[in-house]
Amino acid sequence: MSIRRLTLPVLATSAVLLLWSGGLPAAYAADAARPATTLPAALAAPDATPSAVTVATPTGGDAPAKADAPALALSSYDPHSGQAVLSAHGPAAPQAAAGLHPGQLIDSPPSAAAPHGALVKVTGVQKTGDAVRVSTRPATLPELLGHTKAALQAPVSPAAFSVQPQVKGLQVTYDSTGLTSADGSISGGLGLSANATVPLPNGSSATLAGSVELDPTIDFSYQGGLGALAPQQARVGFQLGAHADWHVTAGLTATGTPLSIPIANLSASPVVMVGALPVVINLDLTLSADISADGTVSIDAKQSYDGSWGVHSDYAQGQGWTTSTDPSTSTVTPLALDLSGDASVKTGLVAQASVSLYDALGVKASIEPYLRTAVHGSVVLDGTGAAPVVNGTVSLYGGLDIDGALFARLAILGTTLAEQDLPFLTFEREWPIDSWSTGGAPTALPGASAGSSS
């Protein structure tokens, strides 16, 4: 079965997302067509990310803002009021504080005061002892980067992620190599493993055991327009390679809505150095296991998932936004099954992800590769390669569900907008893996992929 790329164009004239994209006067059109200066872009190592803010002065022309040597740290910041306090950070702090004035940009890496980073423009300065109080407004990438261009696609170090376990006994492993095996599965990156028993609403319990290996890559590009106006092009997104093996044991009775078992929340805020200027990208990922049934069934299932997928937000001047989700390849394979009952049972691994600039503008998506088993009777698949033992009828299906939205909270790209998510079309695909019935000749159980022909 072929997979198509999912896109949603968001017109520049939308009442929800109004972008500056009108016709340019002839004098400006020629300027806009000038080649943009290319700046080097590199991902800062987690242990090399600066703790001091970058104070930069916009040039008012094509050039990027001029960055001063970091000498001040962000002690506090209220994004609602725009009030911030800067404190000394290094021997050059007194001179840096004395030289701070309205019109300058404060570009902060992730910190306790601004966990997602901050990009603001100074509108007022008040010096109090060793600290400097400033009034600010949100700044934009065009103010910071000017008429330049930069592009980067790079893996995120596993050490950059903060992991908050949602099940007892979650184990986290880090492998900076991020190696990929010959079959495409991830053998490095960030690993999670769990073995937990969780209560179910009907008073019973479910046991979840397994491991997930993740290998994320961020994707960022920017090409400036005229001065502080909206850029000609911009992109923020990421790709995620994943391999998962999980084992679910439960007794279910018509769950209605899926039972969600949270596994972990992961977050990272890698810093892309565009020349001497930092740009903060925020990644958030929530993993959970979902189980649902439309009847009564006893389930003991082992399954695996191999695949990669990506989400992106793209902007082009005159066209507005396009959000896209690329399912790439997804393979769901049953490894062992012991089911009995009369129900359609769905067991999936859900990844809810978002990628954004300064937690202000980006795309979020939910993807669920799953195995669905329609059983009327019982089936035992022992995982040795032998034919399954079937009493009744059993059908196996692999599936992939994706939905998501563009979100925009601040005018980070020099756009005027309202705080409202713009959803893109839901992607739902299901494909048959195999089926058996009592008295029929069993067939071998092949793997099946969302990217294969059927």
Coordinates of C-alpha atoms in Angstrom, one line a residue:
M1 CA 0.0 0.0 0.0
S2 CA 1.4 3.4 -1.0
I3 CA 1.7 6.2 1.4
R4 CA 1.0 9.8 0.4
R5 CA 2.5 12.9 2.0
L6 CA -0.1 14.8 4.0
T7 CA -0.2 18.6 3.5
L8 CA -2.5 21.4 4.5
P9 CA -2.0 24.8 2.8
V10 CA -3.0 27.8 5.0
L11 CA -3.6 30.8 2.8
A12 CA -1.8 34.0 3.6
T13 CA -5.2 35.8 3.6
S14 CA -6.8 33.5 6.1
A15 CA -8.8 35.2 8.8
V16 CA -7.0 33.0 11.3
L17 CA -3.5 33.5 10.1
L18 CA -2.9 36.8 8.3
L19 CA 0.5 37.0 6.8
W20 CA 2.2 40.0 5.2
S21 CA 2.4 38.8 1.6
G22 CA 1.0 41.5 -0.5
G23 CA 2.5 42.8 -3.7
L24 CA 5.9 44.5 -3.3
P25 CA 6.6 48.0 -4.8
A26 CA 9.0 47.6 -7.8
A27 CA 11.9 49.2 -5.9
Y28 CA 11.5 46.6 -3.1
A29 CA 10.8 43.7 -5.4
A30 CA 14.3 44.0 -6.9
D31 CA 15.8 44.1 -3.4
A32 CA 13.8 41.0 -2.4
A33 CA 15.2 39.1 -5.4
R34 CA 18.8 39.7 -4.4
P35 CA 20.6 36.6 -3.2
A36 CA 20.5 36.2 0.5
T37 CA 23.8 35.8 2.4
T38 CA 24.2 32.2 3.6
L39 CA 25.2 31.8 7.3
P40 CA 26.7 28.6 8.7
A41 CA 24.2 26.6 10.9
A42 CA 25.3 24.0 13.4
L43 CA 23.6 22.3 16.3
A44 CA 25.1 23.3 19.7
A45 CA 26.2 20.3 21.8
P46 CA 24.0 20.0 25.0
D47 CA 26.9 20.7 27.3
A48 CA 28.1 23.6 25.1
T49 CA 24.8 25.6 25.0
P50 CA 25.5 29.0 26.4
S51 CA 23.8 29.9 29.7
A52 CA 24.2 33.7 29.0
V53 CA 21.8 35.6 26.7
T54 CA 22.9 37.0 23.4
V55 CA 22.3 40.7 23.2
A56 CA 22.1 41.7 19.5
T57 CA 21.6 45.0 17.7
P58 CA 19.5 44.9 14.5
T59 CA 21.3 46.4 11.6
G60 CA 18.2 47.7 9.9
G61 CA 19.4 46.3 6.5
D62 CA 20.1 42.9 5.0
A63 CA 22.7 41.9 7.6
P64 CA 21.8 39.8 10.6
A65 CA 21.7 41.5 14.0
K66 CA 25.2 42.2 15.5
A67 CA 25.8 40.1 18.5
D68 CA 27.7 41.3 21.6
A69 CA 29.8 38.9 23.7
P70 CA 27.5 37.1 26.1
A71 CA 27.8 38.9 29.5
L72 CA 24.3 38.9 31.0
A73 CA 22.0 36.1 32.1
L74 CA 18.2 36.0 32.3
S75 CA 17.2 35.9 35.9
S76 CA 13.5 36.2 35.4
Y77 CA 11.1 36.6 32.6
D78 CA 7.3 37.0 32.4
P79 CA 6.2 36.3 28.8
H80 CA 2.7 37.8 29.6
S81 CA 3.9 41.2 30.7
G82 CA 7.2 41.2 28.9
Q83 CA 9.1 42.2 32.0
A84 CA 12.5 40.6 32.5
V85 CA 15.5 40.9 34.8
L86 CA 19.1 40.5 33.6
S87 CA 21.9 39.8 35.9
A88 CA 25.7 39.8 35.6
H89 CA 27.3 36.8 33.9
G90 CA 31.1 37.2 33.5
P91 CA 33.6 40.1 33.9
A92 CA 32.2 42.1 31.0
A93 CA 28.8 42.3 32.6
P94 CA 29.0 46.0 33.9
Q95 CA 29.8 47.3 30.4
A96 CA 27.1 45.1 28.8
A97 CA 24.5 46.3 31.3
A98 CA 25.5 49.9 30.8
G99 CA 25.2 49.6 27.0
L100 CA 21.8 47.9 27.0
H101 CA 19.2 50.2 25.3
P102 CA 15.8 50.0 23.7
G103 CA 15.8 48.5 20.2
Q104 CA 18.2 45.7 21.0
L105 CA 17.3 42.0 20.9
I106 CA 17.6 39.6 23.8
D107 CA 18.1 36.0 22.5
S108 CA 18.1 33.6 25.4
P109 CA 18.9 29.9 25.3
P110 CA 16.7 27.6 27.5
S111 CA 17.1 28.5 31.1
A112 CA 15.2 28.3 34.4
A113 CA 13.7 31.7 33.6
A114 CA 12.8 30.7 30.0
P115 CA 12.6 26.9 29.7
H116 CA 11.8 27.1 26.0
G117 CA 14.2 30.0 25.3
A118 CA 13.1 33.5 24.5
L119 CA 13.5 36.0 21.7
V120 CA 12.4 39.5 22.6
K121 CA 13.1 43.2 21.8
V122 CA 13.9 45.7 24.5
T123 CA 11.4 48.6 24.8
G124 CA 12.6 50.0 28.1
V125 CA 15.6 49.8 30.5
Q126 CA 15.8 50.4 34.2
K127 CA 19.1 49.7 36.0
T128 CA 18.8 48.6 39.7
G129 CA 22.1 47.8 41.3
D130 CA 23.8 44.8 39.7
A131 CA 20.6 43.9 37.8
V132 CA 18.9 45.4 34.8
R133 CA 15.1 45.4 34.5
V134 CA 13.8 45.6 31.0
S135 CA 10.4 45.9 29.3
T136 CA 10.2 43.8 26.1
R137 CA 7.9 42.7 23.3
P138 CA 8.2 39.5 21.3
A139 CA 10.8 39.8 18.5
T140 CA 10.9 38.0 15.2
L141 CA 13.4 35.9 13.3
P142 CA 13.5 38.5 10.5
E143 CA 14.7 41.1 13.1
L144 CA 17.3 38.7 14.3
L145 CA 18.6 37.1 11.0
G146 CA 17.7 39.8 8.4
H147 CA 18.0 39.0 4.7
T148 CA 20.2 35.9 5.2
K149 CA 19.6 32.2 4.8
A150 CA 20.5 29.1 6.7
A151 CA 19.6 25.4 6.7
L152 CA 20.3 22.5 9.0
Q153 CA 19.2 18.9 9.3
A154 CA 21.0 17.2 12.2
P155 CA 20.4 14.4 14.8
V156 CA 19.5 15.5 18.3
S157 CA 21.8 14.1 21.0
P158 CA 20.0 11.6 23.3
A159 CA 21.6 13.5 26.2
A160 CA 19.6 16.6 25.2
F161 CA 16.3 15.0 26.2
S162 CA 14.7 15.3 29.6
V163 CA 12.6 12.2 30.4
Q164 CA 9.8 12.1 32.8
P165 CA 8.7 8.5 33.5
Q166 CA 4.9 7.9 33.6
V167 CA 5.1 4.3 34.6
K168 CA 7.0 2.8 37.6
G169 CA 10.4 1.4 36.9
L170 CA 11.0 3.0 33.5
Q171 CA 14.6 2.6 32.4
V172 CA 16.3 5.1 30.2
T173 CA 19.4 4.5 28.1
Y174 CA 21.5 6.8 26.0
D175 CA 23.5 5.9 23.0
S176 CA 25.1 8.8 21.1
T177 CA 25.9 6.7 18.0
G178 CA 22.4 6.4 16.7
L179 CA 23.4 3.5 14.5
T180 CA 20.9 2.0 12.0
S181 CA 20.9 -1.8 11.4
A182 CA 20.7 -3.3 7.9
D183 CA 17.0 -3.8 8.2
G184 CA 16.4 -0.2 9.0
S185 CA 15.7 -0.5 12.7
I186 CA 17.3 1.8 15.1
S187 CA 20.1 0.3 17.3
G188 CA 21.1 3.5 19.0
G189 CA 19.7 6.8 20.2
L190 CA 17.4 7.2 23.1
G191 CA 16.0 3.9 24.6
L192 CA 13.1 3.4 27.0
S193 CA 12.1 0.1 28.6
A194 CA 9.3 -0.7 31.1
N195 CA 7.6 -3.6 32.8
A196 CA 4.6 -2.4 34.8
T197 CA 1.2 -3.4 35.9
V198 CA -1.5 -0.7 35.6
P199 CA -5.1 -0.7 36.9
L200 CA -8.0 -0.7 34.5
P201 CA -11.3 1.1 34.9
N202 CA -13.2 -2.3 35.2
G203 CA -11.2 -3.2 38.3
S204 CA -8.8 -5.6 36.6
S205 CA -5.3 -4.8 35.5
A206 CA -3.1 -4.8 32.4
T207 CA 0.6 -5.6 32.2
L208 CA 2.8 -3.7 29.8
A209 CA 6.4 -4.7 29.1
G210 CA 8.7 -3.7 26.3
S211 CA 11.2 -1.2 24.9
V212 CA 11.2 1.7 22.5
E213 CA 14.3 3.1 20.7
L214 CA 14.1 6.6 19.2
D215 CA 16.4 8.5 16.9
P216 CA 15.2 12.1 16.3
T217 CA 16.5 14.5 13.7
I218 CA 15.6 18.2 13.6
D219 CA 15.0 20.1 10.4
F220 CA 15.4 23.9 10.2
S221 CA 15.7 26.4 7.4
Y222 CA 15.2 30.1 6.9
Q223 CA 15.5 32.6 4.1
G224 CA 15.0 36.3 5.0
G225 CA 12.9 38.8 3.1
L226 CA 13.0 42.6 3.4
G227 CA 14.2 43.8 6.8
A228 CA 11.8 42.9 9.6
L229 CA 9.1 41.7 7.3
A230 CA 8.0 38.1 6.9
P231 CA 10.7 35.9 5.5
Q232 CA 10.7 34.4 1.9
Q233 CA 10.9 30.9 3.3
A234 CA 11.1 29.1 6.6
R235 CA 10.8 25.5 7.9
V236 CA 10.8 23.8 11.2
G237 CA 10.3 20.1 11.7
F238 CA 11.8 16.8 12.7
Q239 CA 12.1 13.2 11.6
L240 CA 11.8 10.3 14.1
G241 CA 13.2 6.8 13.5
A242 CA 11.7 4.3 15.9
H243 CA 11.8 0.6 16.8
A244 CA 9.5 -0.8 19.5
D245 CA 8.8 -4.2 21.0
W246 CA 6.0 -4.4 23.4
H247 CA 4.0 -7.0 25.3
V248 CA 0.4 -6.5 26.6
T249 CA -1.5 -8.8 28.8
A250 CA -5.1 -7.9 29.9
G251 CA -8.7 -9.0 30.2
L252 CA -11.0 -6.6 28.4
T253 CA -14.7 -6.0 28.2
A254 CA -16.0 -3.5 25.6
T255 CA -13.7 -0.6 26.6
G256 CA -15.7 2.0 24.5
T257 CA -12.9 4.5 24.4
P258 CA -9.3 3.3 24.2
L259 CA -7.5 2.7 27.4
S260 CA -4.4 4.8 27.4
I261 CA -1.3 3.7 29.5
P262 CA 1.2 6.7 29.7
I263 CA 4.8 5.6 29.4
A264 CA 7.0 8.7 29.3
N265 CA 7.1 12.5 28.5
L266 CA 10.2 13.6 26.7
S267 CA 11.4 17.1 25.9
A268 CA 14.4 18.8 24.4
S269 CA 15.3 22.4 23.4
P270 CA 18.3 22.1 21.0
V271 CA 20.0 25.3 20.0
V272 CA 20.9 26.0 16.4
M273 CA 23.7 28.4 16.0
V274 CA 23.1 30.5 12.9
G275 CA 26.4 32.2 12.6
A276 CA 26.9 33.8 16.1
L277 CA 23.1 33.9 16.8
P278 CA 21.2 31.1 18.6
V279 CA 17.8 29.9 17.5
V280 CA 15.9 27.6 19.9
I281 CA 13.9 24.7 18.6
N282 CA 11.6 22.9 21.1
L283 CA 10.8 19.2 20.8
D284 CA 8.1 17.5 23.0
L285 CA 7.1 13.8 22.8
T286 CA 4.6 11.8 24.8
L287 CA 4.6 8.1 24.5
S288 CA 1.7 5.9 25.6
A289 CA 0.2 2.4 24.9
D290 CA -3.4 2.2 23.8
I291 CA -5.7 -0.8 24.2
S292 CA -9.3 -1.1 23.1
A293 CA -11.9 -3.8 22.5
D294 CA -15.5 -3.9 21.3
G295 CA -16.3 -7.1 23.2
T296 CA -15.0 -9.5 25.8
V297 CA -11.5 -10.9 25.2
S298 CA -8.5 -12.2 27.0
I299 CA -5.3 -10.9 25.4
D300 CA -1.6 -11.8 25.7
A301 CA 0.1 -10.2 22.7
K302 CA 3.7 -9.4 21.7
Q303 CA 4.3 -7.1 18.7
S304 CA 6.9 -4.9 17.1
Y305 CA 7.0 -1.7 15.2
D306 CA 9.7 -0.4 12.8
G307 CA 9.4 2.8 11.0
S308 CA 10.2 6.5 10.6
W309 CA 8.0 9.5 10.2
G310 CA 8.3 13.3 10.3
V311 CA 6.3 16.5 10.8
H312 CA 7.0 19.9 9.4
S313 CA 5.7 23.4 9.1
D314 CA 6.7 25.3 5.9
Y315 CA 6.2 28.9 5.1
A316 CA 6.6 30.5 1.6
Q317 CA 6.0 34.2 1.0
G318 CA 2.8 34.7 -1.0
Q319 CA 1.6 31.1 -0.3
G320 CA 1.4 31.0 3.5
W321 CA 1.9 27.9 5.5
T322 CA 1.9 24.2 4.6
T323 CA 1.9 21.6 7.4
S324 CA 2.9 18.1 6.4
T325 CA 3.3 14.7 8.0
D326 CA 5.4 12.2 6.2
P327 CA 4.5 8.6 7.3
S328 CA 7.5 7.3 5.3
T329 CA 7.5 3.5 6.2
S330 CA 5.7 1.7 9.0
T331 CA 5.8 -2.0 9.7
V332 CA 3.7 -3.7 12.4
T333 CA 4.5 -7.3 13.1
P334 CA 2.8 -9.7 15.5
L335 CA 5.5 -11.7 17.3
A336 CA 3.3 -13.9 19.6
L337 CA -0.5 -14.0 20.3
D338 CA -2.7 -15.8 22.8
L339 CA -6.2 -14.5 22.4
S340 CA -9.6 -15.8 23.3
G341 CA -13.1 -14.2 23.1
D342 CA -15.4 -12.5 20.7
A343 CA -14.1 -9.0 19.9
S344 CA -12.0 -6.8 17.7
V345 CA -8.9 -5.8 19.8
K346 CA -6.6 -2.9 19.0
T347 CA -3.2 -2.6 20.6
G348 CA -1.2 0.4 19.6
L349 CA 1.8 2.6 20.6
V350 CA 0.9 6.3 20.5
A351 CA 3.5 9.1 20.0
Q352 CA 2.2 12.7 20.4
A353 CA 4.9 15.1 19.2
S354 CA 5.4 18.8 18.6
V355 CA 8.2 20.8 17.2
S356 CA 8.3 24.6 17.4
L357 CA 10.5 27.7 17.5
Y358 CA 10.7 29.2 21.0
D359 CA 7.5 27.3 21.8
A360 CA 5.7 29.9 19.7
L361 CA 5.1 28.4 16.2
G362 CA 5.3 24.9 14.9
V363 CA 3.4 21.7 14.2
K364 CA 2.1 19.0 16.4
A365 CA 1.0 15.5 15.5
S366 CA -0.2 12.2 17.0
I367 CA 0.8 8.9 15.3
E368 CA -0.4 5.5 16.3
P369 CA 0.9 2.3 14.6
Y370 CA -1.3 -0.5 15.8
L371 CA -2.2 -4.2 15.5
R372 CA -5.9 -5.1 15.3
T373 CA -7.1 -8.6 15.9
A374 CA -10.6 -9.7 15.1
V375 CA -11.1 -12.9 17.0
H376 CA -14.2 -15.1 17.3
G377 CA -12.9 -18.1 19.3
S378 CA -9.2 -18.4 20.1
V379 CA -5.7 -18.2 18.5
V380 CA -2.3 -19.1 19.8
L381 CA 0.8 -18.0 17.9
D382 CA 3.9 -19.1 19.8
G383 CA 6.5 -17.0 18.0
T384 CA 8.6 -20.0 16.8
G385 CA 7.4 -19.8 13.2
A386 CA 5.0 -22.6 13.5
A387 CA 1.5 -22.3 12.2
P388 CA -1.0 -20.7 14.6
V389 CA -3.5 -22.9 16.5
V390 CA -6.9 -21.5 15.7
N391 CA -10.3 -22.4 17.1
G392 CA -12.9 -20.2 15.3
T393 CA -11.9 -17.3 13.0
V394 CA -9.1 -14.8 13.4
S395 CA -8.0 -11.9 11.2
L396 CA -5.0 -9.7 11.8
Y397 CA -4.5 -6.1 10.5
G398 CA -1.8 -3.5 10.8
G399 CA -2.7 0.1 10.9
L400 CA -1.5 3.7 11.1
D401 CA -3.4 6.7 12.3
I402 CA -2.1 10.3 12.1
D403 CA -3.6 13.6 12.9
G404 CA -2.2 17.0 13.9
A405 CA -2.3 20.8 13.5
L406 CA -0.3 23.9 12.9
F407 CA -0.1 26.0 16.0
A408 CA 0.9 29.7 16.3
R409 CA 1.0 31.5 19.6
L410 CA 3.4 34.4 18.8
A411 CA 4.4 36.3 15.7
I412 CA 7.8 34.8 15.6
L413 CA 8.1 35.2 11.8
G414 CA 6.8 38.7 11.7
T415 CA 3.2 37.6 11.0
T416 CA -0.1 38.7 12.5
L417 CA -2.2 35.8 13.8
A418 CA -4.7 34.5 16.3
E419 CA -4.0 31.8 18.9
Q420 CA -5.8 29.0 17.3
D421 CA -4.7 25.6 16.0
L422 CA -5.2 24.8 12.3
P423 CA -5.7 21.1 11.9
F424 CA -4.6 19.1 8.9
L425 CA -6.4 16.2 7.4
T426 CA -6.5 13.0 9.5
F427 CA -4.6 10.1 7.9
E428 CA -6.0 6.6 8.6
R429 CA -4.7 3.4 6.9
E430 CA -5.3 -0.2 7.7
W431 CA -4.0 -3.2 5.8
P432 CA -4.6 -7.0 6.2
I433 CA -1.8 -9.1 7.6
D434 CA -3.4 -12.6 7.6
S435 CA -6.5 -14.5 8.6
W436 CA -7.3 -18.1 9.6
S437 CA -10.4 -20.1 10.4
T438 CA -11.0 -23.6 11.9
G439 CA -10.8 -26.2 9.1
G440 CA -8.8 -23.9 6.8
A441 CA -5.2 -24.4 5.8
P442 CA -3.0 -22.1 7.9
T443 CA -0.7 -19.8 6.1
A444 CA 2.7 -18.4 7.1
L445 CA 2.5 -15.2 9.0
P446 CA 4.3 -12.5 7.0
G447 CA 5.2 -9.0 8.3
A448 CA 3.3 -6.2 6.7
S449 CA 4.1 -2.6 6.0
A450 CA 2.2 0.5 5.4
G451 CA 4.7 1.3 2.7
S452 CA 4.3 -1.9 0.8
S453 CA 1.9 -2.7 -2.0
S454 CA -1.2 -4.7 -1.2

